[in-house]
Coordinates of C-alpha atoms in Angstrom, one line a residue:
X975 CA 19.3 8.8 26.8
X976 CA 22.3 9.2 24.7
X977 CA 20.9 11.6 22.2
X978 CA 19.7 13.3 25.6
X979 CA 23.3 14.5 26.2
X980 CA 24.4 14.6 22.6
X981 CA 21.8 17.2 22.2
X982 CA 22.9 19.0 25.9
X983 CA 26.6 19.2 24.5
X984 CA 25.6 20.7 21.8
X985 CA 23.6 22.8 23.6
X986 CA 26.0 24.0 25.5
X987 CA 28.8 24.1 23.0
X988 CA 26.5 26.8 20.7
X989 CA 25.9 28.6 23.8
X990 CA 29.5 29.1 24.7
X991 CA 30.3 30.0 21.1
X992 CA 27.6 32.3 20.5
X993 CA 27.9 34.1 24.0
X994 CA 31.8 34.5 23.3
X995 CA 30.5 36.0 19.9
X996 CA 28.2 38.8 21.5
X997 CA 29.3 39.8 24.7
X998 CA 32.6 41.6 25.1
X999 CA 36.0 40.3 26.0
X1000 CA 36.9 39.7 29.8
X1001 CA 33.2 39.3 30.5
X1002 CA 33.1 36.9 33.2
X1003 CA 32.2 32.9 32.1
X1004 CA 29.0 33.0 34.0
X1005 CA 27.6 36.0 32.0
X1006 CA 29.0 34.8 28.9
X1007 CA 26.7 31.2 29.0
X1008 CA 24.1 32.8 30.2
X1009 CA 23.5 35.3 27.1
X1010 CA 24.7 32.3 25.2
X1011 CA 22.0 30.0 26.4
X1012 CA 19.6 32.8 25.9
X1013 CA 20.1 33.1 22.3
X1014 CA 20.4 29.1 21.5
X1015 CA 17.0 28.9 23.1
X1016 CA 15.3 31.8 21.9
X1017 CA 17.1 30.3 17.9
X1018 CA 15.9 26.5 18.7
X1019 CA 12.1 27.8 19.5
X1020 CA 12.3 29.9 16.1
X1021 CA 13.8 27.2 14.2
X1022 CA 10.9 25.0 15.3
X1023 CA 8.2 27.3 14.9
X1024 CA 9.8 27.8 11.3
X1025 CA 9.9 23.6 10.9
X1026 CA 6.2 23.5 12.1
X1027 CA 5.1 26.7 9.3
X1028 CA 6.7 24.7 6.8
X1029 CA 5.6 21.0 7.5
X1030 CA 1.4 22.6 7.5
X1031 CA 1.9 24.4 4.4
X1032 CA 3.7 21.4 2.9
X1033 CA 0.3 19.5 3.7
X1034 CA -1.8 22.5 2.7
X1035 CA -0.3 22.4 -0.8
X1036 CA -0.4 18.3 -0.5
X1037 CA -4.2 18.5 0.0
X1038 CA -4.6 20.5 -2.8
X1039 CA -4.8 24.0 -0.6
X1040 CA -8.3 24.5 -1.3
X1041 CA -11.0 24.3 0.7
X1042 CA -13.0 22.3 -2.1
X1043 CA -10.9 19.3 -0.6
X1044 CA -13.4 16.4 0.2
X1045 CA -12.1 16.2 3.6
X1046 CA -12.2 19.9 4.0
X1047 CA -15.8 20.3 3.1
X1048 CA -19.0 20.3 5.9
X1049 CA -20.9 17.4 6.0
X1050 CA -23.6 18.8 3.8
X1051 CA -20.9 19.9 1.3
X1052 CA -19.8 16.7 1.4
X1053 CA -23.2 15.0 0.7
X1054 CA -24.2 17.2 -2.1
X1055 CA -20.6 16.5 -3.8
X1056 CA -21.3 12.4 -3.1
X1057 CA -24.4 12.7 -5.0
X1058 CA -23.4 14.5 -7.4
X1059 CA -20.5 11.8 -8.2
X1060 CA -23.0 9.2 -7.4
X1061 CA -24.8 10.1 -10.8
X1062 CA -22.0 10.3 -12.8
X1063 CA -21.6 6.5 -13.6
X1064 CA -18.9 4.5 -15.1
X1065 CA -19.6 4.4 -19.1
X1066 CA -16.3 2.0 -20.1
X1067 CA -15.8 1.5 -23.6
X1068 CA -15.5 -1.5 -24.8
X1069 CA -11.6 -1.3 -25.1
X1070 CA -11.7 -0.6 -21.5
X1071 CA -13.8 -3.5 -20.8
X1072 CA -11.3 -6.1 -22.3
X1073 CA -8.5 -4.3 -20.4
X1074 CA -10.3 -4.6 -17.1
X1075 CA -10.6 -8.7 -18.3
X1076 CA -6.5 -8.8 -19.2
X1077 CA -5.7 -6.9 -15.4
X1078 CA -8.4 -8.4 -13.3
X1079 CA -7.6 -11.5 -11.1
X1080 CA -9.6 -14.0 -11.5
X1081 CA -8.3 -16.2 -8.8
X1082 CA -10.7 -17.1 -6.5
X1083 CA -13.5 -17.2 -8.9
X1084 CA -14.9 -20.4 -9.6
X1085 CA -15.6 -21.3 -13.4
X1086 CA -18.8 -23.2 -13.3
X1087 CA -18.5 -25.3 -16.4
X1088 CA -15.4 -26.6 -15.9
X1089 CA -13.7 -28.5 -12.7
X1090 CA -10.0 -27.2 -11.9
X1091 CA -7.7 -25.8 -9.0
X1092 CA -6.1 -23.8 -11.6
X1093 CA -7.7 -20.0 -11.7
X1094 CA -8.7 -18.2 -15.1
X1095 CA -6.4 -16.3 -16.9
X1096 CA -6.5 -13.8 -19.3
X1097 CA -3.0 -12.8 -20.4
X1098 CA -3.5 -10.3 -23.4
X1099 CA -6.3 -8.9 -25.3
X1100 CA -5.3 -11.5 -28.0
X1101 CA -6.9 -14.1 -25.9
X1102 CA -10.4 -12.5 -26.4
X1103 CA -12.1 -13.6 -29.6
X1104 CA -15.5 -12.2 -28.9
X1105 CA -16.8 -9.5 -27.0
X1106 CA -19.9 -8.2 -27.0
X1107 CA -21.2 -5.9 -24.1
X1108 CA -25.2 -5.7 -23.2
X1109 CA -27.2 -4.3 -20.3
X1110 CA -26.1 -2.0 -17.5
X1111 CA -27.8 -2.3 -14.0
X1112 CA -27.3 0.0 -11.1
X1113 CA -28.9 -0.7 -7.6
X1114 CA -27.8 0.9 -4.7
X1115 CA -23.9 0.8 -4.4
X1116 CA -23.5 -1.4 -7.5
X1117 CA -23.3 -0.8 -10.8
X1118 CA -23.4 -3.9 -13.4
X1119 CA -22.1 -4.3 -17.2
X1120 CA -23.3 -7.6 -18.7
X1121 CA -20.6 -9.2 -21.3
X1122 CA -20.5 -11.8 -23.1
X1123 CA -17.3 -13.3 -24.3
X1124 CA -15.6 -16.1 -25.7
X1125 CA -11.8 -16.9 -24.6
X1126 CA -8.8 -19.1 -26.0
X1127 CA -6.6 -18.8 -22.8
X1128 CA -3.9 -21.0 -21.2
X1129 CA -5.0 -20.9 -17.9
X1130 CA -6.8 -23.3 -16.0
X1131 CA -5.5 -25.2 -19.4
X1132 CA -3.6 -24.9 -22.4
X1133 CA -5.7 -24.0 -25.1
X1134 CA -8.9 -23.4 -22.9
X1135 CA -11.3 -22.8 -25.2
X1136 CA -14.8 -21.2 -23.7
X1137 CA -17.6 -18.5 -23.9
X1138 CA -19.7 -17.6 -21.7
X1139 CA -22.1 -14.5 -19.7
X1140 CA -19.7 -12.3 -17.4
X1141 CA -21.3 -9.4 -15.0
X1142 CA -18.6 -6.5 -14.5
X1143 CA -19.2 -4.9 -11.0
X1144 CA -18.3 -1.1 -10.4
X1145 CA -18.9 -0.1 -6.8
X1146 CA -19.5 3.1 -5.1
X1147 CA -17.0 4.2 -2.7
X1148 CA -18.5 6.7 -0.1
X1149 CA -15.6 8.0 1.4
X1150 CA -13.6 9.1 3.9
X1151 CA -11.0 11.6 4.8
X1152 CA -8.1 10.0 2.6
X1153 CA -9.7 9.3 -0.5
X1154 CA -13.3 11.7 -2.4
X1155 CA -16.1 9.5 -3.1
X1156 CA -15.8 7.7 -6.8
X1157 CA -16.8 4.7 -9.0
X1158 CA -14.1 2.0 -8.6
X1159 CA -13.8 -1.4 -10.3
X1160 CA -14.4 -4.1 -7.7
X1161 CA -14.3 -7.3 -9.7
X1162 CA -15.6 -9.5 -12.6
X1163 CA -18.0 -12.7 -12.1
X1164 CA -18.5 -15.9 -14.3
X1165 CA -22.6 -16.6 -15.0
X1166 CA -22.7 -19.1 -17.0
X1167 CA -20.3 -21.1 -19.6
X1168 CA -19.8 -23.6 -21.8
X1169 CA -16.6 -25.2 -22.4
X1170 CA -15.9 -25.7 -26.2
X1171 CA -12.5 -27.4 -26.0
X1172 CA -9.9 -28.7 -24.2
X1173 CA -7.1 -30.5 -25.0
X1174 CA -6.7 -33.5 -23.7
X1175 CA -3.2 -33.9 -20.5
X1176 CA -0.7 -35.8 -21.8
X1177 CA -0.6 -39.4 -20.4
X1178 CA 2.8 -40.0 -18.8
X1179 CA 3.8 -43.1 -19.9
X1180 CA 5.5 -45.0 -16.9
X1181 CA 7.6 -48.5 -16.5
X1182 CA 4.2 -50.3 -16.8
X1183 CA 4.2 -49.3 -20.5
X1184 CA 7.7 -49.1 -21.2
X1185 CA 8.1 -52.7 -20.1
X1186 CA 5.1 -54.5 -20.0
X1187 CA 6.9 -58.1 -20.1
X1188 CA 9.0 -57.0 -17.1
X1189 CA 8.1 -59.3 -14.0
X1190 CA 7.6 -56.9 -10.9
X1191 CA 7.0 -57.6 -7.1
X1192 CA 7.6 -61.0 -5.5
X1193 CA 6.8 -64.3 -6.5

């Protein structure tokens, strides 16, 4: 409500000062506001058709400004132009593969050969001391890599030492008015593994073994 007669003051004050500024002296106060008025509405419905021009062609140019725009194309355009990207499929390199390994979280995927809380880890390409990349599969939505690698990582454990068979997923994204059809990483699974080595935890050594001659408890 305050803005609401903010904006009336102003109103009124531009009225006033622009009806002072085109009608001649002694012209009675009425006449003056009224022209005044006039002229501040007739200016605030320009300025906000000139706003509204502005803010479309600001998107236009956003959206690219053509009309090859998914979101701009009929639904036939748009299902010729999703098949047409549906056949184009990923081909990562293999330097791309080992990236996707060093990015990807792995938390929430469960390492089957070896029992921890602690998620995998892959902190720099360094950590990858084999990688060797073997059959693609595509059904559907999903498009496969098979890999297998062997890893020297600190996470679950220092000095985790493993290989194993890892399936990189690609999926299809069909869609929608924000974003074209494309291929997108979705996320990298564990087959199987075998653990090769893992250093042993460090025993704390507590009061037991400090001082085992120490006479605990009550008698």
């Amino acid at each position: 409500m305050r803005f609401f007669f903010i904006g009336l003051i102003i109103i009124f004050l531009a009225s006033m000062l622009i009806g002072q500024l085109t009608t001649p002296k002694r012209t009675p106060f009425r006449n003056v506001f009224a022209k005044g008025l006039y002229y501040s509405i007739i200016g605030l419905i320009g300025f906000v058709i000139i706003i509204g021009i502005a803010a479309l062609a600001n998107d236009f140019v956003a959206r690219g400004g053509s009309e090859s725009d998914f979101e701009r194309m009929t639904k036939d355009q748009k299902q010729v132009y999703s098949d047409s990207v549906r056949s184009a499929v990923p081909t990562p390199t293999e330097d791309e593969l080992k990236t996707l390994f060093v990015d990807f979280n792995f938390n929430g995927v469960l390492i089957p050969c070896y029992e921890t809380v602690h998620k995998l880890n892959v902190e720099s390409a360094k950590e990858i001391l084999s990688f060797e990349t073997g059959e693609s599969k595509l059904s559907s939505d999903l498009l496969e890599f098979e890999v297998a690698a062997e890893l020297m990582v600190n996470q679950p454990a220092t000095d985790f030492h493993f290989k194993g068979d890892f399936r990189v997923q690609y999926e299809f994204y069909k869609g929608d008015s924000d974003f074209p059809p494309a291929w997108n990483f979705s996320r990298i699974l564990i087959g199987n593994c075998q653990v090769i080595s893992v250093p042993e935890e460090k025993k704390v050594i507590g009061n037991e073994e400090l001082y085992p001659d120490l006479t605990r408890g009550f008698e």
